[in-house]
Coordinates of N, CA and C in Angstrom, one line a residue:
Chain A
M127 N -23.9 -77.5 16.1 CA -24.4 -76.2 15.6 C -25.9 -76.3 15.4
T128 N -26.6 -75.3 15.9 CA -28.1 -75.3 15.8 C -28.4 -75.0 14.3
P129 N -29.6 -75.4 13.9 CA -30.0 -75.1 12.5 C -29.9 -73.6 12.2
L130 N -30.4 -72.8 13.2 CA -30.4 -71.3 13.0 C -28.9 -70.8 12.8
A131 N -28.0 -71.3 13.7 CA -26.6 -70.9 13.6 C -26.0 -71.3 12.3
A132 N -26.4 -72.5 11.8 CA -25.9 -72.9 10.5 C -26.4 -72.0 9.4
L133 N -27.6 -71.7 9.4 CA -28.2 -70.8 8.4 C -27.5 -69.4 8.5
Q134 N -27.3 -68.9 9.7 CA -26.6 -67.6 9.8 C -25.2 -67.7 9.3
A135 N -24.5 -68.8 9.6 CA -23.1 -68.9 9.1 C -23.1 -69.0 7.6
T136 N -24.1 -69.6 7.0 CA -24.2 -69.7 5.6 C -24.5 -68.4 5.0
L137 N -25.4 -67.6 5.6 CA -25.7 -66.3 5.1 C -24.4 -65.4 5.2
A138 N -23.7 -65.5 6.3 CA -22.4 -64.7 6.4 C -21.5 -65.1 5.3
G139 N -21.4 -66.4 4.9 CA -20.6 -66.8 3.8 C -21.0 -66.2 2.5
E140 N -22.3 -66.1 2.3 CA -22.9 -65.5 1.1 C -22.6 -64.0 1.0
H141 N -22.6 -63.3 2.1 CA -22.2 -61.9 2.1 C -20.8 -61.7 1.6
A142 N -19.9 -62.6 2.1 CA -18.5 -62.5 1.7 C -18.4 -62.9 0.2
A143 N -19.1 -63.9 -0.2 CA -19.0 -64.3 -1.6 C -19.5 -63.2 -2.5
L144 N -20.5 -62.6 -2.2 CA -21.1 -61.5 -3.0 C -20.1 -60.3 -3.1
Y145 N -19.5 -60.0 -1.9 CA -18.5 -58.9 -1.9 C -17.4 -59.2 -2.9
V146 N -16.8 -60.4 -2.7 CA -15.7 -60.7 -3.5 C -16.0 -60.8 -5.0
Y147 N -17.2 -61.4 -5.3 CA -17.6 -61.5 -6.7 C -17.8 -60.1 -7.3
G148 N -18.3 -59.2 -6.5 CA -18.5 -57.8 -6.9 C -17.2 -57.2 -7.3
V149 N -16.1 -57.4 -6.5 CA -14.8 -56.9 -6.8 C -14.2 -57.6 -8.0
L150 N -14.4 -58.9 -8.1 CA -13.8 -59.6 -9.3 C -14.5 -59.1 -10.5
G151 N -15.8 -58.9 -10.4 CA -16.6 -58.4 -11.6 C -16.1 -57.1 -12.1
G152 N -15.7 -56.2 -11.1 CA -15.2 -54.9 -11.5 C -13.8 -55.0 -12.1
R153 N -13.1 -56.1 -11.9 CA -11.7 -56.2 -12.4 C -11.6 -57.0 -13.7
V154 N -12.6 -57.8 -14.0 CA -12.5 -58.6 -15.2 C -13.0 -57.7 -16.4
S155 N -12.3 -57.9 -17.6 CA -12.7 -57.2 -18.8 C -13.8 -58.0 -19.5
S156 N -14.9 -57.3 -19.6 CA -16.0 -58.0 -20.3 C -15.8 -58.0 -21.8
S157 N -14.8 -57.3 -22.3 CA -14.5 -57.3 -23.8 C -13.4 -58.3 -24.1
H158 N -12.4 -58.3 -23.2 CA -11.2 -59.2 -23.4 C -11.3 -60.6 -22.8
Q159 N -12.0 -60.7 -21.7 CA -12.2 -62.0 -21.1 C -13.7 -62.3 -20.9
R160 N -14.3 -62.4 -22.1 CA -15.7 -62.4 -22.1 C -16.3 -63.7 -21.4
A161 N -15.7 -64.8 -21.6 CA -16.2 -66.0 -20.9 C -16.0 -66.0 -19.4
L162 N -14.9 -65.5 -19.0 CA -14.6 -65.4 -17.5 C -15.6 -64.3 -16.9
A163 N -15.8 -63.2 -17.6 CA -16.7 -62.2 -17.1 C -18.1 -62.8 -17.0
A164 N -18.5 -63.6 -18.0 CA -19.9 -64.2 -17.9 C -20.0 -65.1 -16.8
R165 N -18.9 -65.9 -16.5 CA -19.0 -66.8 -15.4 C -19.0 -66.1 -14.0
I166 N -18.3 -65.0 -13.9 CA -18.3 -64.2 -12.7 C -19.6 -63.6 -12.5
T167 N -20.2 -63.1 -13.5 CA -21.5 -62.4 -13.4 C -22.6 -63.4 -13.0
A168 N -22.5 -64.6 -13.6 CA -23.5 -65.7 -13.3 C -23.3 -66.1 -11.8
A169 N -22.1 -66.2 -11.4 CA -21.8 -66.6 -10.0 C -22.4 -65.5 -9.1
Y170 N -22.1 -64.3 -9.4 CA -22.6 -63.2 -8.6 C -24.2 -63.2 -8.5
T171 N -24.8 -63.4 -9.6 CA -26.3 -63.5 -9.6 C -26.8 -64.7 -8.8
T172 N -26.1 -65.8 -8.9 CA -26.5 -67.0 -8.1 C -26.4 -66.7 -6.6
H173 N -25.2 -66.2 -6.2 CA -25.0 -65.9 -4.8 C -25.9 -64.8 -4.2
R174 N -26.2 -63.9 -5.1 CA -27.2 -62.9 -4.6 C -28.5 -63.5 -4.3
A175 N -29.0 -64.4 -5.2 CA -30.2 -65.0 -5.0 C -30.2 -65.9 -3.7
R176 N -29.0 -66.6 -3.5 CA -28.9 -67.4 -2.3 C -28.9 -66.5 -1.0
R177 N -28.3 -65.4 -1.1 CA -28.3 -64.5 0.1 C -29.8 -64.1 0.4
D178 N -30.5 -63.8 -0.6 CA -31.9 -63.4 -0.4 C -32.7 -64.6 0.1
Q179 N -32.5 -65.8 -0.4 CA -33.2 -67.0 0.1 C -32.8 -67.2 1.5
L180 N -31.6 -67.1 1.9 CA -31.1 -67.4 3.2 C -31.7 -66.4 4.2
T181 N -31.8 -65.1 3.8 CA -32.4 -64.1 4.6 C -33.8 -64.5 5.0
V182 N -34.5 -65.1 4.0 CA -35.9 -65.5 4.3 C -35.9 -66.8 5.2
L183 N -34.9 -67.7 5.0 CA -34.8 -68.9 5.8 C -34.5 -68.6 7.2
V184 N -33.6 -67.6 7.4 CA -33.2 -67.2 8.8 C -34.4 -66.6 9.5
R185 N -35.1 -65.7 8.8 CA -36.3 -65.1 9.5 C -37.3 -66.2 9.8
G186 N -37.4 -67.2 8.9 CA -38.4 -68.2 9.1 C -38.0 -69.1 10.3
A187 N -36.7 -69.2 10.6 CA -36.3 -69.9 11.7 C -36.3 -69.1 13.0
G188 N -36.8 -67.8 12.9 CA -36.9 -67.0 14.1 C -35.7 -66.2 14.4
G189 N -34.8 -66.0 13.4 CA -33.6 -65.3 13.7 C -33.6 -63.9 13.0
D190 N -32.6 -63.1 13.4 CA -32.4 -61.8 12.8 C -31.2 -61.9 11.8
P191 N -31.4 -61.9 10.5 CA -30.4 -62.2 9.6 C -29.1 -61.4 9.9
V192 N -28.0 -62.1 9.9 CA -26.7 -61.5 10.1 C -26.4 -60.5 9.0
A193 N -25.8 -59.3 9.4 CA -25.5 -58.3 8.4 C -24.2 -58.5 7.8
A194 N -24.0 -57.9 6.6 CA -22.7 -58.0 5.9 C -21.7 -57.2 6.6
E195 N -20.4 -57.6 6.5 CA -19.3 -56.8 7.0 C -19.1 -55.6 6.0
P196 N -18.4 -54.5 6.5 CA -18.2 -53.4 5.6 C -17.3 -53.8 4.4
S197 N -16.4 -54.7 4.6 CA -15.5 -55.2 3.5 C -15.0 -56.6 3.9
Y198 N -14.4 -57.2 2.9 CA -13.8 -58.6 3.1 C -12.4 -58.6 2.4
Q199 N -11.6 -59.5 3.0 CA -10.2 -59.6 2.4 C -10.4 -60.5 1.1
L200 N -9.8 -60.0 0.0 CA -9.8 -60.9 -1.2 C -8.9 -62.1 -1.0
P201 N -9.3 -63.2 -1.6 CA -8.4 -64.4 -1.5 C -7.3 -64.3 -2.6
G202 N -6.3 -63.5 -2.4 CA -5.3 -63.4 -3.4 C -5.3 -62.1 -4.1
P203 N -4.3 -61.8 -5.0 CA -4.3 -60.5 -5.6 C -5.4 -60.2 -6.5
G204 N -5.9 -61.2 -7.3 CA -7.1 -61.0 -8.1 C -6.9 -59.9 -9.2
R205 N -5.8 -60.0 -9.9 CA -5.6 -58.9 -10.9 C -5.6 -59.6 -12.3
T206 N -4.8 -60.6 -12.5 CA -4.8 -61.2 -13.9 C -6.0 -62.2 -14.0
P207 N -6.4 -62.6 -15.2 CA -7.5 -63.5 -15.4 C -7.3 -64.8 -14.6
A208 N -6.0 -65.3 -14.6 CA -5.7 -66.5 -13.8 C -6.0 -66.3 -12.3
Q209 N -5.6 -65.1 -11.8 CA -5.8 -64.8 -10.4 C -7.3 -64.6 -10.1
L210 N -8.0 -64.0 -11.0 CA -9.4 -63.8 -10.8 C -10.1 -65.2 -10.7
A211 N -9.8 -66.1 -11.6 CA -10.4 -67.4 -11.6 C -10.0 -68.2 -10.3
A212 N -8.7 -68.0 -9.9 CA -8.3 -68.6 -8.6 C -9.1 -68.1 -7.4
A213 N -9.3 -66.8 -7.4 CA -10.1 -66.2 -6.3 C -11.5 -66.8 -6.3
A214 N -12.1 -66.9 -7.5 CA -13.4 -67.5 -7.6 C -13.4 -68.9 -7.1
R215 N -12.4 -69.7 -7.4 CA -12.3 -71.1 -6.9 C -12.3 -71.1 -5.4
V216 N -11.5 -70.2 -4.8 CA -11.5 -70.2 -3.3 C -12.8 -69.9 -2.7
I217 N -13.5 -68.9 -3.4 CA -14.8 -68.5 -2.8 C -15.8 -69.7 -2.9
E218 N -15.8 -70.4 -4.1 CA -16.7 -71.5 -4.2 C -16.4 -72.7 -3.2
R219 N -15.1 -72.9 -3.0 CA -14.7 -73.9 -2.0 C -15.1 -73.5 -0.6
R220 N -15.0 -72.2 -0.3 CA -15.4 -71.8 1.1 C -16.9 -71.9 1.2
C221 N -17.6 -71.5 0.2 CA -19.1 -71.6 0.2 C -19.5 -73.1 0.3
A222 N -18.8 -74.0 -0.4 CA -19.1 -75.4 -0.3 C -19.0 -75.9 1.1
A223 N -18.0 -75.4 1.8 CA -17.7 -75.8 3.2 C -18.9 -75.4 4.1
V224 N -19.3 -74.2 3.9 CA -20.4 -73.7 4.8 C -21.7 -74.4 4.4
Y225 N -21.9 -74.7 3.1 CA -23.1 -75.4 2.7 C -23.1 -76.8 3.3
A226 N -21.9 -77.5 3.3 CA -21.8 -78.8 3.9 C -22.1 -78.8 5.3
E227 N -21.6 -77.8 6.0 CA -22.0 -77.7 7.5 C -23.5 -77.5 7.6
A228 N -24.1 -76.7 6.8 CA -25.5 -76.5 6.8 C -26.3 -77.8 6.6
V229 N -25.8 -78.6 5.7 CA -26.4 -79.9 5.4 C -26.4 -80.8 6.7
G230 N -25.3 -80.7 7.4 CA -25.2 -81.5 8.7 C -25.9 -81.0 9.8
S231 N -26.3 -79.7 9.8 CA -26.9 -79.0 10.9 C -28.4 -78.7 10.7
T232 N -28.9 -79.0 9.6 CA -30.3 -78.7 9.3 C -31.1 -80.0 8.9
S233 N -32.3 -79.8 8.6 CA -33.1 -81.0 8.2 C -34.2 -80.5 7.2
R234 N -34.8 -81.5 6.6 CA -35.9 -81.3 5.6 C -35.6 -80.2 4.6
A235 N -36.5 -79.2 4.4 CA -36.4 -78.2 3.3 C -35.0 -77.5 3.4
D236 N -34.6 -77.1 4.6 CA -33.4 -76.4 4.7 C -32.2 -77.2 4.3
R237 N -32.2 -78.5 4.7 CA -31.1 -79.4 4.3 C -31.2 -79.6 2.7
A238 N -32.4 -79.7 2.2 CA -32.5 -79.9 0.7 C -31.9 -78.7 0.0
W239 N -32.2 -77.5 0.6 CA -31.6 -76.3 0.0 C -30.1 -76.3 0.0
A240 N -29.5 -76.7 1.2 CA -28.1 -76.7 1.4 C -27.5 -77.8 0.5
L241 N -28.1 -78.9 0.3 CA -27.6 -80.0 -0.6 C -27.5 -79.5 -2.0
H242 N -28.5 -78.8 -2.5 CA -28.5 -78.2 -3.8 C -27.3 -77.2 -4.0
A243 N -27.2 -76.3 -3.0 CA -26.2 -75.3 -3.0 C -24.8 -75.9 -3.0
L244 N -24.6 -77.0 -2.2 CA -23.3 -77.6 -2.1 C -22.9 -78.2 -3.5
S245 N -23.8 -78.9 -4.1 CA -23.4 -79.5 -5.4 C -23.2 -78.4 -6.5
D246 N -24.0 -77.3 -6.4 CA -23.9 -76.2 -7.3 C -22.5 -75.5 -7.2
A247 N -22.1 -75.3 -5.9 CA -20.8 -74.6 -5.7 C -19.7 -75.5 -6.2
A248 N -19.8 -76.8 -5.9 CA -18.7 -77.8 -6.3 C -18.6 -77.8 -7.8
V249 N -19.7 -77.8 -8.5 CA -19.6 -77.8 -10.0 C -19.2 -76.4 -10.5
R250 N -19.6 -75.3 -9.9 CA -19.2 -74.0 -10.3 C -17.6 -73.8 -10.2
E251 N -17.1 -74.4 -9.1 CA -15.6 -74.4 -9.0 C -14.9 -74.9 -10.2
L252 N -15.5 -75.9 -10.8 CA -14.9 -76.5 -12.0 C -14.9 -75.5 -13.2
S253 N -15.9 -74.7 -13.2 CA -16.1 -73.8 -14.3 C -15.0 -72.7 -14.3
F254 N -14.4 -72.5 -13.1 CA -13.3 -71.6 -12.9 C -11.9 -72.3 -12.9
G255 N -11.9 -73.5 -13.5 CA -10.6 -74.2 -13.6 C -10.3 -75.2 -12.5
G256 N -11.2 -75.4 -11.6 CA -11.0 -76.3 -10.5 C -11.0 -77.8 -11.0
S257 N -10.6 -78.7 -10.1 CA -10.6 -80.1 -10.4 C -11.6 -80.8 -9.5
P258 N -12.2 -81.9 -9.9 CA -13.1 -82.6 -9.0 C -12.3 -83.1 -7.8
T259 N -13.0 -83.2 -6.7 CA -12.4 -83.7 -5.4 C -13.3 -84.8 -4.9
E260 N -12.7 -85.5 -4.0 CA -13.5 -86.7 -3.4 C -14.6 -86.2 -2.5
F261 N -14.3 -85.1 -1.7 CA -15.3 -84.6 -0.7 C -15.4 -83.1 -0.8
P262 N -16.0 -82.6 -1.8 CA -16.2 -81.1 -1.9 C -16.9 -80.6 -0.6
G263 N -16.4 -79.5 -0.1 CA -17.0 -78.9 1.1 C -16.6 -79.6 2.4
A264 N -16.0 -80.8 2.3 CA -15.7 -81.6 3.5 C -14.3 -82.2 3.3
P265 N -13.3 -81.4 3.1 CA -12.0 -82.0 2.9 C -11.4 -82.8 4.1
D266 N -12.0 -82.7 5.2 CA -11.6 -83.4 6.4 C -11.9 -84.9 6.4
L267 N -12.9 -85.2 5.5 CA -13.3 -86.6 5.5 C -12.3 -87.5 4.8
Chain B
M186 N -21.9 -102.7 -21.7 CA -20.9 -101.6 -21.9 C -21.0 -101.2 -23.4
P187 N -21.3 -99.9 -23.6 CA -21.4 -99.4 -25.0 C -20.1 -99.6 -25.8
A188 N -20.3 -99.8 -27.1 CA -19.1 -100.1 -27.9 C -18.3 -98.9 -28.2
S189 N -18.9 -97.7 -28.4 CA -18.1 -96.5 -28.7 C -17.7 -95.8 -27.4
S190 N -16.6 -95.0 -27.5 CA -16.2 -94.3 -26.4 C -17.2 -93.2 -26.0
A191 N -17.8 -92.6 -27.0 CA -18.8 -91.6 -26.7 C -20.0 -92.2 -26.0
G192 N -20.4 -93.4 -26.4 CA -21.5 -94.0 -25.7 C -21.1 -94.4 -24.3
A193 N -19.9 -94.9 -24.1 CA -19.4 -95.3 -22.8 C -19.4 -94.0 -21.8
L194 N -18.9 -92.9 -22.4 CA -18.8 -91.7 -21.6 C -20.2 -91.2 -21.2
A195 N -21.1 -91.3 -22.2 CA -22.5 -90.9 -21.9 C -23.1 -91.8 -20.8
A196 N -22.8 -93.1 -20.9 CA -23.4 -94.0 -19.9 C -22.7 -93.7 -18.5
L197 N -21.5 -93.4 -18.5 CA -20.8 -93.0 -17.3 C -21.3 -91.8 -16.7
R198 N -21.6 -90.8 -17.5 CA -22.2 -89.6 -17.0 C -23.6 -89.8 -16.4
R199 N -24.4 -90.6 -17.1 CA -25.7 -90.9 -16.5 C -25.6 -91.6 -15.2
S200 N -24.6 -92.5 -15.1 CA -24.3 -93.2 -13.8 C -23.9 -92.2 -12.7
E201 N -23.1 -91.2 -13.0 CA -22.7 -90.2 -12.0 C -23.9 -89.4 -11.6
D202 N -24.7 -89.1 -12.6 CA -26.0 -88.3 -12.2 C -26.8 -89.1 -11.3
R203 N -27.0 -90.4 -11.6 CA -27.8 -91.3 -10.7 C -27.2 -91.3 -9.3
L204 N -25.9 -91.5 -9.2 CA -25.2 -91.5 -8.0 C -25.4 -90.2 -7.2
A205 N -25.3 -89.1 -7.8 CA -25.5 -87.8 -7.2 C -26.9 -87.7 -6.6
R206 N -27.9 -88.2 -7.4 CA -29.3 -88.1 -6.9 C -29.5 -89.0 -5.7
A207 N -28.9 -90.2 -5.8 CA -29.1 -91.2 -4.7 C -28.4 -90.7 -3.4
N208 N -27.2 -90.1 -3.6 CA -26.5 -89.6 -2.4 C -27.3 -88.4 -1.8
R209 N -27.8 -87.6 -2.6 CA -28.6 -86.4 -2.1 C -29.8 -86.9 -1.4
S210 N -30.5 -87.9 -1.9 CA -31.7 -88.5 -1.3 C -31.3 -89.1 0.0
S211 N -30.2 -89.8 0.1 CA -29.8 -90.5 1.3 C -29.4 -89.4 2.4
A212 N -28.8 -88.3 1.9 CA -28.4 -87.3 2.8 C -29.6 -86.6 3.4
L213 N -30.6 -86.4 2.6 CA -31.8 -85.8 3.1 C -32.5 -86.7 4.1
A214 N -32.4 -88.0 4.0 CA -33.1 -88.9 4.9 C -32.3 -89.2 6.1
A215 N -31.0 -88.9 6.1 CA -30.1 -89.3 7.2 C -30.5 -88.7 8.5
E216 N -30.4 -89.6 9.6 CA -30.7 -89.1 10.9 C -29.5 -88.4 11.5
S217 N -28.4 -88.8 11.1 CA -27.1 -88.2 11.7 C -26.7 -87.1 10.8
G218 N -26.4 -85.9 11.5 CA -25.9 -84.8 10.7 C -24.6 -85.0 10.1
A219 N -23.7 -85.7 10.8 CA -22.4 -86.0 10.2 C -22.5 -86.9 9.0
F220 N -23.4 -87.8 9.1 CA -23.6 -88.7 7.9 C -24.2 -87.9 6.7
A221 N -25.1 -87.1 7.1 CA -25.7 -86.3 6.0 C -24.7 -85.4 5.3
R222 N -23.8 -84.8 6.1 CA -22.7 -84.0 5.5 C -21.9 -84.8 4.6
A223 N -21.5 -86.0 5.0 CA -20.6 -86.8 4.2 C -21.3 -87.2 2.9
L224 N -22.6 -87.6 3.0 CA -23.4 -88.0 1.8 C -23.6 -86.8 0.9
G225 N -23.8 -85.7 1.5 CA -24.0 -84.5 0.7 C -22.7 -84.1 -0.1
S226 N -21.6 -84.3 0.6 CA -20.3 -84.1 -0.1 C -20.1 -85.1 -1.2
M227 N -20.5 -86.3 -1.0 CA -20.3 -87.4 -2.0 C -21.2 -87.1 -3.2
A228 N -22.4 -86.5 -2.9 CA -23.3 -86.2 -4.0 C -22.7 -85.0 -4.8
A229 N -22.1 -84.1 -4.2 CA -21.4 -83.0 -4.9 C -20.2 -83.5 -5.7
S230 N -19.5 -84.5 -5.2 CA -18.4 -85.1 -5.9 C -18.9 -85.7 -7.2
A231 N -20.0 -86.5 -7.1 CA -20.6 -87.1 -8.3 C -21.1 -86.1 -9.3
A232 N -21.6 -85.0 -8.8 CA -22.1 -83.9 -9.7 C -20.9 -83.3 -10.4
Q233 N -19.8 -83.2 -9.7 CA -18.6 -82.7 -10.4 C -18.1 -83.6 -11.5
Q234 N -18.1 -84.9 -11.2 CA -17.7 -85.9 -12.2 C -18.7 -85.8 -13.4
A235 N -19.9 -85.7 -13.2 CA -20.9 -85.6 -14.3 C -20.7 -84.4 -15.1
A236 N -20.4 -83.3 -14.4 CA -20.2 -82.0 -15.1 C -18.9 -82.1 -15.9
Q237 N -17.9 -82.8 -15.4 CA -16.6 -82.9 -16.1 C -16.8 -83.8 -17.3
L238 N -17.7 -84.7 -17.3 CA -17.9 -85.6 -18.4 C -18.8 -84.9 -19.5
A239 N -19.5 -83.9 -19.1 CA -20.5 -83.3 -20.1 C -19.9 -82.9 -21.4
P240 N -18.7 -82.2 -21.4 CA -18.2 -81.8 -22.8 C -17.9 -83.0 -23.6
A241 N -17.4 -84.1 -23.0 CA -17.0 -85.3 -23.8 C -18.2 -86.0 -24.4
T242 N -19.4 -85.7 -23.8 CA -20.6 -86.4 -24.3 C -21.4 -85.5 -25.1
G243 N -20.9 -84.2 -25.4 CA -21.6 -83.3 -26.2 C -22.8 -82.7 -25.5
E244 N -22.9 -82.8 -24.1 CA -24.0 -82.3 -23.4 C -23.5 -81.1 -22.5
R245 N -24.4 -80.4 -21.9 CA -24.0 -79.4 -20.9 C -24.7 -79.6 -19.6

């Protein structure tokens, strides 16, 4: 995968993450599930910033940033607090996988960016009830 | 080895933090993309372990 293709794939992943977190944010009760709502909001804010950073990185690499799809399929029903947290874990795992691919397909500043994002996603998955794994983002290893 | 469990957990957390930094640094310097991906994933794993230990050490 070329560095530009890796950045575009990562940007596409951020578009999906943002969409799903937006839906999750609309379904979580900020009064009854305050902690979960705060974590979802923080995740949304982080992924939005990543999307914006990636847009700049793609342009810097000479590409035309990939656009978001009109909608994305939710990973699971996402109704109860447990289901919302499960959906968030899936999103972070998927993001970690695209970040890991970006680590392997880029270099220097772009790789440093992807490394930071990979660790951040792996740790954020824990905040939604995930467990540590041997190879976050690279379960094939 | 620290005598108290809290001290041991804090030392373990610092060790995981160091491992995460070292793996990130190695990933950044790797010539091979596949190797960089593996090292980056190992760094993320160490970061998870450090985060998991944070509550036990009274840190965030």
